[in-house]
């Protein structure tokens, strides 16, 4: 680097010490260096090693974030943004140390513009709290990754989840972002207009960038009216293939399902045990329909006809809110329900996504792999989008088991890529999937990503060691 | 530039001559230097001066595009991509000369994946032809900017139009792009998976980049099943405000209108004359409902109730395809219908977009301006998105009239920005709106755009003089 100053030649520890001293002198009581706190801020719920930052800054304002970033920039010290710690690919780890900026105290709902169906919030607001605050106004924010993630984190991993088949992903539901750049400047990526053709789409550049290009400090989200009628359904199928074919037909017929989720028979068994359900232990779809009373009835009827064509059904409907909540809680608890299947092992959530025409084939080949390799790995999927997860149980104390898990995951990604799919539908790259980037994108496209990272963050201080190495 | 060779110090004409010679020796009969052809490829239907390229290359394959770009890159000669010539802000002009790459012969529909509801096409395919080819399979591509634009052009300007309120814009309907970079390399921005969190969103970076970062040579689009039932309606209102308030209520109630378009009374009068309609000459909404028979009826009923609440209606319905076609043709011909309102003048289409809560106010203030300045400028709007156009009639031979038009347009953009809107909802920046970029985005965000442009196109050869100056 031609611009390298003396500081970047200093040992990392010395630069961190200088930065910490400045942070303490300016941000004072918002700074924590306690080992437990630092460790809690690194890498929860993943198979990756815990790599804590040197300092945690509990930012309360945009100015705090700017101040912290400016100090880190001056000393070329890494900055790792943190929301709720629910990421799954090591996005919050600090492999080169540095300063973790905890944004959970920046949790104000700044404005709800009900006429415009949008809201302006800070990044630390979590999904559940946002919906609690919106309910009284008859509004909701649909994106639902299961975990009670922060919206800043959901922006940064381009999260989606069970509702994406109807409402899209974070990419489709962010109108604008405030971002603190690696030099500490504050930019706004767009206006509140519903659409714009005014230059490069900076909003979509930062959505999914996992904090490697800047820190999201403000978010304008699209909102939706709470549907007049909601009906959920559980529909058993004789096979994975039959269930997937029913999904394809449902989407092709334009039935606007709000959710259409697959659980394989292993997952159904686990959920029966964990959530005290009494479902038939066969591949099963969980569905939800949103609309007017009449439309929800019509959608459910049409789906029932399609399910029957593929040997599925009859569907059991859950119309009461508490029944629906129980059902979706069971679906969201898939991760936890898998844990008792192999006591002592930890769960690793995989996350591929393929064109829907290849979904049945991909799921079935994956199941064959699971059986042949003797693994425990129930399957759940946002099948309307072609996205599915296996909850792989791994004994981290057994090197052979870890090796087998890696072998399985590599084969899974290779299978998805060969079918025209992606190595991650919604969890992101983080540290865990960097090794697949070249295979998915090709070196030339990856060079474009590297060029963007290099030009916007020339000192590589923003969440380094994630997405792309430069 | 450290990498600058002797070539970049040569006069522009010399570099163009060398590039032309090489183009002729390799691409032979695909090269045209005829003045009429060059002029036809620059700046149609806008108020900007015609600035032709020095050479037009009629590319037939991706390899042709790569070859042409490599030659231009070697000689640091500008490259201007061309699709159908329907852009409105000078996107196809060549202010610094150079090589226009005409992509209209790259018009193959490579694959229609009906199970996945997507297709792979070349950039020269036009909107109408795509839908003709899809019809037999019961599929359609909804984005409809009115003009029969090429899909490559629609990608590049982030086009939308009448259907965006239901189906989104090009940003929401492109799954992946093939792009020839400024050095002539070919990249693919994404897989055919419906969603992905695998790194920076290169697809959305090139959507709306107007060819300033690379040339789109392949497009994977989302498709939709042709709705079972379609019904169009025309609904008169006593005032602009009443019409806008009915639109807000319709959107808030979650009625999934496929189209909801405003015509002010001046436009209705013009359309009556041009398209031989017999509508009441008052602010009017044109609507379209898509769904099942039952759902379309229910949507129309609910809209009727809302319209009545605001003093509008009764709505007249057009259910037969030929009636609907006549109606939407009249809407699409708004531009042409305005021409007879001021013989000798030319039409300039303006294009602001504001949060929908400000729409009535913005349209009414704009109408007041039009009246007070003595302008002729009917108004049409994609009001479900808060986007509206005035078709401003300007006598280009009268400097005072041109000056007045510029004054009006500046006031219009300033008004939209002050209301939290954008200077362009769908036409793009091109040359015409570069002057508003700093006011809309701020210098720091504009610096991010400039940095991206500079790093991906360091010699500034890709459509220079558009979007951002570097």
PDB file of N, CA, C and O in Angstrom, chain A residues 113-159:
ATOM      1  N   UNK A 113     -44.230   5.322   9.291  1.00  0.00           N
ATOM      2  CA  UNK A 113     -45.021   6.105   8.343  1.00  0.00           C
ATOM      3  C   UNK A 113     -46.105   5.204   7.765  1.00  0.00           C
ATOM      4  O   UNK A 113     -45.896   4.534   6.753  1.00  0.00           O
ATOM      5  N   UNK A 114     -47.243   5.187   8.462  1.00  0.00           N
ATOM      6  CA  UNK A 114     -48.248   4.184   8.089  1.00  0.00           C
ATOM      7  C   UNK A 114     -48.832   4.444   6.703  1.00  0.00           C
ATOM      8  O   UNK A 114     -49.130   3.511   5.974  1.00  0.00           O
ATOM      9  N   UNK A 115     -48.978   5.719   6.313  1.00  0.00           N
ATOM     10  CA  UNK A 115     -49.505   6.001   4.971  1.00  0.00           C
ATOM     11  C   UNK A 115     -48.582   5.478   3.885  1.00  0.00           C
ATOM     12  O   UNK A 115     -49.021   5.096   2.810  1.00  0.00           O
ATOM     13  N   UNK A 116     -47.282   5.527   4.162  1.00  0.00           N
ATOM     14  CA  UNK A 116     -46.307   5.084   3.165  1.00  0.00           C
ATOM     15  C   UNK A 116     -45.933   3.626   3.329  1.00  0.00           C
ATOM     16  O   UNK A 116     -45.121   3.106   2.556  1.00  0.00           O
ATOM     17  N   UNK A 117     -46.476   2.978   4.347  1.00  0.00           N
ATOM     18  CA  UNK A 117     -46.114   1.594   4.643  1.00  0.00           C
ATOM     19  C   UNK A 117     -44.594   1.444   4.742  1.00  0.00           C
ATOM     20  O   UNK A 117     -43.984   0.600   4.070  1.00  0.00           O
ATOM     21  N   UNK A 118     -43.981   2.297   5.554  1.00  0.00           N
ATOM     22  CA  UNK A 118     -42.555   2.123   5.831  1.00  0.00           C
ATOM     23  C   UNK A 118     -42.240   2.571   7.247  1.00  0.00           C
ATOM     24  O   UNK A 118     -43.083   3.180   7.927  1.00  0.00           O
ATOM     25  N   UNK A 119     -41.047   2.217   7.722  1.00  0.00           N
ATOM     26  CA  UNK A 119     -40.602   2.693   9.025  1.00  0.00           C
ATOM     27  C   UNK A 119     -39.105   2.944   8.984  1.00  0.00           C
ATOM     28  O   UNK A 119     -38.393   2.402   8.132  1.00  0.00           O
ATOM     29  N   UNK A 120     -38.656   3.804   9.911  1.00  0.00           N
ATOM     30  CA  UNK A 120     -37.240   4.125  10.029  1.00  0.00           C
ATOM     31  C   UNK A 120     -36.802   3.651  11.411  1.00  0.00           C
ATOM     32  O   UNK A 120     -37.391   4.050  12.418  1.00  0.00           O
ATOM     33  N   UNK A 121     -35.795   2.793  11.458  1.00  0.00           N
ATOM     34  CA  UNK A 121     -35.374   2.227  12.745  1.00  0.00           C
ATOM     35  C   UNK A 121     -33.859   2.234  12.874  1.00  0.00           C
ATOM     36  O   UNK A 121     -33.137   2.410  11.893  1.00  0.00           O
ATOM     37  N   UNK A 122     -33.411   2.024  14.105  1.00  0.00           N
ATOM     38  CA  UNK A 122     -31.983   1.829  14.350  1.00  0.00           C
ATOM     39  C   UNK A 122     -31.657   0.333  14.202  1.00  0.00           C
ATOM     40  O   UNK A 122     -32.546  -0.516  14.310  1.00  0.00           O
ATOM     41  N   UNK A 123     -30.372  -0.008  13.998  1.00  0.00           N
ATOM     42  CA  UNK A 123     -30.036  -1.390  13.618  1.00  0.00           C
ATOM     43  C   UNK A 123     -30.206  -2.415  14.729  1.00  0.00           C
ATOM     44  O   UNK A 123     -30.317  -3.607  14.459  1.00  0.00           O
ATOM     45  N   UNK A 124     -30.243  -1.952  15.996  1.00  0.00           N
ATOM     46  CA  UNK A 124     -30.340  -2.898  17.105  1.00  0.00           C
ATOM     47  C   UNK A 124     -31.747  -3.376  17.389  1.00  0.00           C
ATOM     48  O   UNK A 124     -31.944  -4.267  18.222  1.00  0.00           O
ATOM     49  N   UNK A 125     -32.745  -2.792  16.712  1.00  0.00           N
ATOM     50  CA  UNK A 125     -34.124  -3.259  16.897  1.00  0.00           C
ATOM     51  C   UNK A 125     -34.199  -4.716  16.440  1.00  0.00           C
ATOM     52  O   UNK A 125     -33.690  -5.064  15.377  1.00  0.00           O
ATOM     53  N   UNK A 126     -34.826  -5.567  17.254  1.00  0.00           N
ATOM     54  CA  UNK A 126     -34.960  -6.966  16.836  1.00  0.00           C
ATOM     55  C   UNK A 126     -36.308  -7.166  16.153  1.00  0.00           C
ATOM     56  O   UNK A 126     -37.245  -6.389  16.355  1.00  0.00           O
ATOM     57  N   UNK A 127     -36.343  -8.223  15.379  1.00  0.00           N
ATOM     58  CA  UNK A 127     -37.509  -8.580  14.583  1.00  0.00           C
ATOM     59  C   UNK A 127     -38.792  -8.675  15.416  1.00  0.00           C
ATOM     60  O   UNK A 127     -39.822  -8.111  15.051  1.00  0.00           O
ATOM     61  N   UNK A 128     -38.732  -9.381  16.536  1.00  0.00           N
ATOM     62  CA  UNK A 128     -39.955  -9.575  17.324  1.00  0.00           C
ATOM     63  C   UNK A 128     -40.437  -8.251  17.918  1.00  0.00           C
ATOM     64  O   UNK A 128     -41.619  -7.961  17.919  1.00  0.00           O
ATOM     65  N   UNK A 129     -39.472  -7.448  18.423  1.00  0.00           N
ATOM     66  CA  UNK A 129     -39.893  -6.188  19.034  1.00  0.00           C
ATOM     67  C   UNK A 129     -40.503  -5.267  17.982  1.00  0.00           C
ATOM     68  O   UNK A 129     -41.524  -4.606  18.225  1.00  0.00           O
ATOM     69  N   UNK A 130     -39.912  -5.245  16.807  1.00  0.00           N
ATOM     70  CA  UNK A 130     -40.463  -4.401  15.741  1.00  0.00           C
ATOM     71  C   UNK A 130     -41.917  -4.777  15.494  1.00  0.00           C
ATOM     72  O   UNK A 130     -42.802  -3.910  15.446  1.00  0.00           O
ATOM     73  N   UNK A 131     -42.193  -6.050  15.375  1.00  0.00           N
ATOM     74  CA  UNK A 131     -43.570  -6.463  15.092  1.00  0.00           C
ATOM     75  C   UNK A 131     -44.512  -6.199  16.261  1.00  0.00           C
ATOM     76  O   UNK A 131     -45.687  -5.878  16.046  1.00  0.00           O
ATOM     77  N   UNK A 132     -43.989  -6.306  17.490  1.00  0.00           N
ATOM     78  CA  UNK A 132     -44.833  -5.935  18.640  1.00  0.00           C
ATOM     79  C   UNK A 132     -45.225  -4.456  18.575  1.00  0.00           C
ATOM     80  O   UNK A 132     -46.366  -4.089  18.818  1.00  0.00           O
ATOM     81  N   UNK A 133     -44.259  -3.631  18.203  1.00  0.00           N
ATOM     82  CA  UNK A 133     -44.525  -2.177  18.153  1.00  0.00           C
ATOM     83  C   UNK A 133     -45.449  -1.802  17.000  1.00  0.00           C
ATOM     84  O   UNK A 133     -46.135  -0.797  17.048  1.00  0.00           O
ATOM     85  N   UNK A 134     -45.414  -2.605  15.946  1.00  0.00           N
ATOM     86  CA  UNK A 134     -46.212  -2.268  14.761  1.00  0.00           C
ATOM     87  C   UNK A 134     -47.653  -2.752  14.861  1.00  0.00           C
ATOM     88  O   UNK A 134     -48.539  -2.227  14.190  1.00  0.00           O
ATOM     89  N   UNK A 135     -47.879  -3.770  15.702  1.00  0.00           N
ATOM     90  CA  UNK A 135     -49.160  -4.486  15.696  1.00  0.00           C
ATOM     91  C   UNK A 135     -50.354  -3.556  15.877  1.00  0.00           C
ATOM     92  O   UNK A 135     -51.352  -3.663  15.171  1.00  0.00           O
ATOM     93  N   UNK A 136     -50.226  -2.618  16.814  1.00  0.00           N
ATOM     94  CA  UNK A 136     -51.343  -1.712  17.101  1.00  0.00           C
ATOM     95  C   UNK A 136     -51.761  -0.881  15.899  1.00  0.00           C
ATOM     96  O   UNK A 136     -52.882  -0.383  15.847  1.00  0.00           O
ATOM     97  N   UNK A 137     -50.840  -0.697  14.980  1.00  0.00           N
ATOM     98  CA  UNK A 137     -51.171   0.105  13.805  1.00  0.00           C
ATOM     99  C   UNK A 137     -51.622  -0.767  12.639  1.00  0.00           C
ATOM    100  O   UNK A 137     -51.788  -0.282  11.525  1.00  0.00           O
ATOM    101  N   UNK A 138     -51.779  -2.067  12.908  1.00  0.00           N
ATOM    102  CA  UNK A 138     -52.255  -2.965  11.854  1.00  0.00           C
ATOM    103  C   UNK A 138     -51.194  -3.281  10.820  1.00  0.00           C
ATOM    104  O   UNK A 138     -51.501  -3.700   9.699  1.00  0.00           O
ATOM    105  N   UNK A 139     -49.922  -3.075  11.202  1.00  0.00           N
ATOM    106  CA  UNK A 139     -48.826  -3.276  10.242  1.00  0.00           C
ATOM    107  C   UNK A 139     -47.908  -4.395  10.705  1.00  0.00           C
ATOM    108  O   UNK A 139     -47.869  -4.733  11.887  1.00  0.00           O
ATOM    109  N   UNK A 140     -47.143  -4.969   9.779  1.00  0.00           N
ATOM    110  CA  UNK A 140     -46.106  -5.914  10.181  1.00  0.00           C
ATOM    111  C   UNK A 140     -44.951  -5.908   9.198  1.00  0.00           C
ATOM    112  O   UNK A 140     -45.082  -5.429   8.074  1.00  0.00           O
ATOM    113  N   UNK A 141     -43.806  -6.410   9.681  1.00  0.00           N
ATOM    114  CA  UNK A 141     -42.635  -6.593   8.831  1.00  0.00           C
ATOM    115  C   UNK A 141     -42.449  -8.096   8.670  1.00  0.00           C
ATOM    116  O   UNK A 141     -42.244  -8.810   9.647  1.00  0.00           O
ATOM    117  N   UNK A 142     -42.536  -8.611   7.436  1.00  0.00           N
ATOM    118  CA  UNK A 142     -42.700 -10.059   7.284  1.00  0.00           C
ATOM    119  C   UNK A 142     -41.429 -10.905   7.404  1.00  0.00           C
ATOM    120  O   UNK A 142     -41.544 -12.090   7.700  1.00  0.00           O
ATOM    121  N   UNK A 143     -40.253 -10.337   7.165  1.00  0.00           N
ATOM    122  CA  UNK A 143     -39.076 -11.206   7.039  1.00  0.00           C
ATOM    123  C   UNK A 143     -38.779 -11.850   8.392  1.00  0.00           C
ATOM    124  O   UNK A 143     -38.655 -11.171   9.405  1.00  0.00           O
ATOM    125  N   UNK A 144     -38.642 -13.166   8.368  1.00  0.00           N
ATOM    126  CA  UNK A 144     -38.650 -13.958   9.584  1.00  0.00           C
ATOM    127  C   UNK A 144     -37.631 -15.097   9.490  1.00  0.00           C
ATOM    128  O   UNK A 144     -37.940 -16.196   9.055  1.00  0.00           O
ATOM    129  N   UNK A 145     -36.393 -14.824   9.931  1.00  0.00           N
ATOM    130  CA  UNK A 145     -35.363 -15.870   9.842  1.00  0.00           C
ATOM    131  C   UNK A 145     -35.456 -16.893  10.968  1.00  0.00           C
ATOM    132  O   UNK A 145     -34.584 -17.761  11.049  1.00  0.00           O
ATOM    133  N   UNK A 146     -36.486 -16.808  11.799  1.00  0.00           N
ATOM    134  CA  UNK A 146     -36.594 -17.766  12.901  1.00  0.00           C
ATOM    135  C   UNK A 146     -36.026 -17.163  14.171  1.00  0.00           C
ATOM    136  O   UNK A 146     -36.778 -16.824  15.077  1.00  0.00           O
ATOM    137  N   UNK A 147     -34.716 -16.991  14.219  1.00  0.00           N
ATOM    138  CA  UNK A 147     -34.090 -16.370  15.388  1.00  0.00           C
ATOM    139  C   UNK A 147     -34.587 -14.935  15.540  1.00  0.00           C
ATOM    140  O   UNK A 147     -35.005 -14.311  14.573  1.00  0.00           O
ATOM    141  N   UNK A 148     -34.526 -14.425  16.786  1.00  0.00           N
ATOM    142  CA  UNK A 148     -34.928 -13.030  17.012  1.00  0.00           C
ATOM    143  C   UNK A 148     -33.733 -12.125  16.722  1.00  0.00           C
ATOM    144  O   UNK A 148     -33.173 -11.484  17.604  1.00  0.00           O
ATOM    145  N   UNK A 149     -33.362 -12.081  15.461  1.00  0.00           N
ATOM    146  CA  UNK A 149     -32.182 -11.329  15.022  1.00  0.00           C
ATOM    147  C   UNK A 149     -32.435  -9.834  15.099  1.00  0.00           C
ATOM    148  O   UNK A 149     -33.578  -9.382  15.157  1.00  0.00           O
ATOM    149  N   UNK A 150     -31.349  -9.064  15.089  1.00  0.00           N
ATOM    150  CA  UNK A 150     -31.477  -7.612  14.957  1.00  0.00           C
ATOM    151  C   UNK A 150     -31.692  -7.294  13.480  1.00  0.00           C
ATOM    152  O   UNK A 150     -31.214  -8.020  12.599  1.00  0.00           O
ATOM    153  N   UNK A 151     -32.383  -6.200  13.222  1.00  0.00           N
ATOM    154  CA  UNK A 151     -32.615  -5.831  11.828  1.00  0.00           C
ATOM    155  C   UNK A 151     -31.318  -5.462  11.121  1.00  0.00           C
ATOM    156  O   UNK A 151     -31.153  -5.717   9.928  1.00  0.00           O
ATOM    157  N   UNK A 152     -30.371  -4.873  11.863  1.00  0.00           N
ATOM    158  CA  UNK A 152     -29.064  -4.565  11.266  1.00  0.00           C
ATOM    159  C   UNK A 152     -28.368  -5.828  10.794  1.00  0.00           C
ATOM    160  O   UNK A 152     -27.808  -5.874   9.693  1.00  0.00           O
ATOM    161  N   UNK A 153     -28.427  -6.865  11.613  1.00  0.00           N
ATOM    162  CA  UNK A 153     -27.848  -8.146  11.222  1.00  0.00           C
ATOM    163  C   UNK A 153     -28.584  -8.761  10.045  1.00  0.00           C
ATOM    164  O   UNK A 153     -27.969  -9.303   9.130  1.00  0.00           O
ATOM    165  N   UNK A 154     -29.903  -8.644  10.049  1.00  0.00           N
ATOM    166  CA  UNK A 154     -30.692  -9.208   8.946  1.00  0.00           C
ATOM    167  C   UNK A 154     -30.379  -8.489   7.634  1.00  0.00           C
ATOM    168  O   UNK A 154     -30.296  -9.113   6.574  1.00  0.00           O
ATOM    169  N   UNK A 155     -30.203  -7.168   7.703  1.00  0.00           N
ATOM    170  CA  UNK A 155     -29.768  -6.422   6.522  1.00  0.00           C
ATOM    171  C   UNK A 155     -28.422  -6.981   6.048  1.00  0.00           C
ATOM    172  O   UNK A 155     -28.218  -7.262   4.865  1.00  0.00           O
ATOM    173  N   UNK A 156     -27.507  -7.150   7.007  1.00  0.00           N
ATOM    174  CA  UNK A 156     -26.120  -7.437   6.647  1.00  0.00           C
ATOM    175  C   UNK A 156     -25.905  -8.839   6.103  1.00  0.00           C
ATOM    176  O   UNK A 156     -24.957  -9.073   5.354  1.00  0.00           O
ATOM    177  N   UNK A 157     -26.768  -9.794   6.486  1.00  0.00           N
ATOM    178  CA  UNK A 157     -26.634 -11.145   5.926  1.00  0.00           C
ATOM    179  C   UNK A 157     -27.633 -11.391   4.791  1.00  0.00           C
ATOM    180  O   UNK A 157     -27.725 -12.495   4.285  1.00  0.00           O
ATOM    181  N   UNK A 158     -28.390 -10.377   4.420  1.00  0.00           N
ATOM    182  CA  UNK A 158     -29.438 -10.529   3.392  1.00  0.00           C
ATOM    183  C   UNK A 158     -30.368 -11.682   3.809  1.00  0.00           C
ATOM    184  O   UNK A 158     -30.617 -12.624   3.058  1.00  0.00           O
ATOM    185  N   UNK A 159     -30.858 -11.594   5.043  1.00  0.00           N
ATOM    186  CA  UNK A 159     -31.656 -12.666   5.626  1.00  0.00           C
ATOM    187  C   UNK A 159     -32.992 -12.834   4.908  1.00  0.00           C
ATOM    188  O   UNK A 159     -33.470 -11.924   4.228  1.00  0.00           O
TER     189      UNK A 159
END
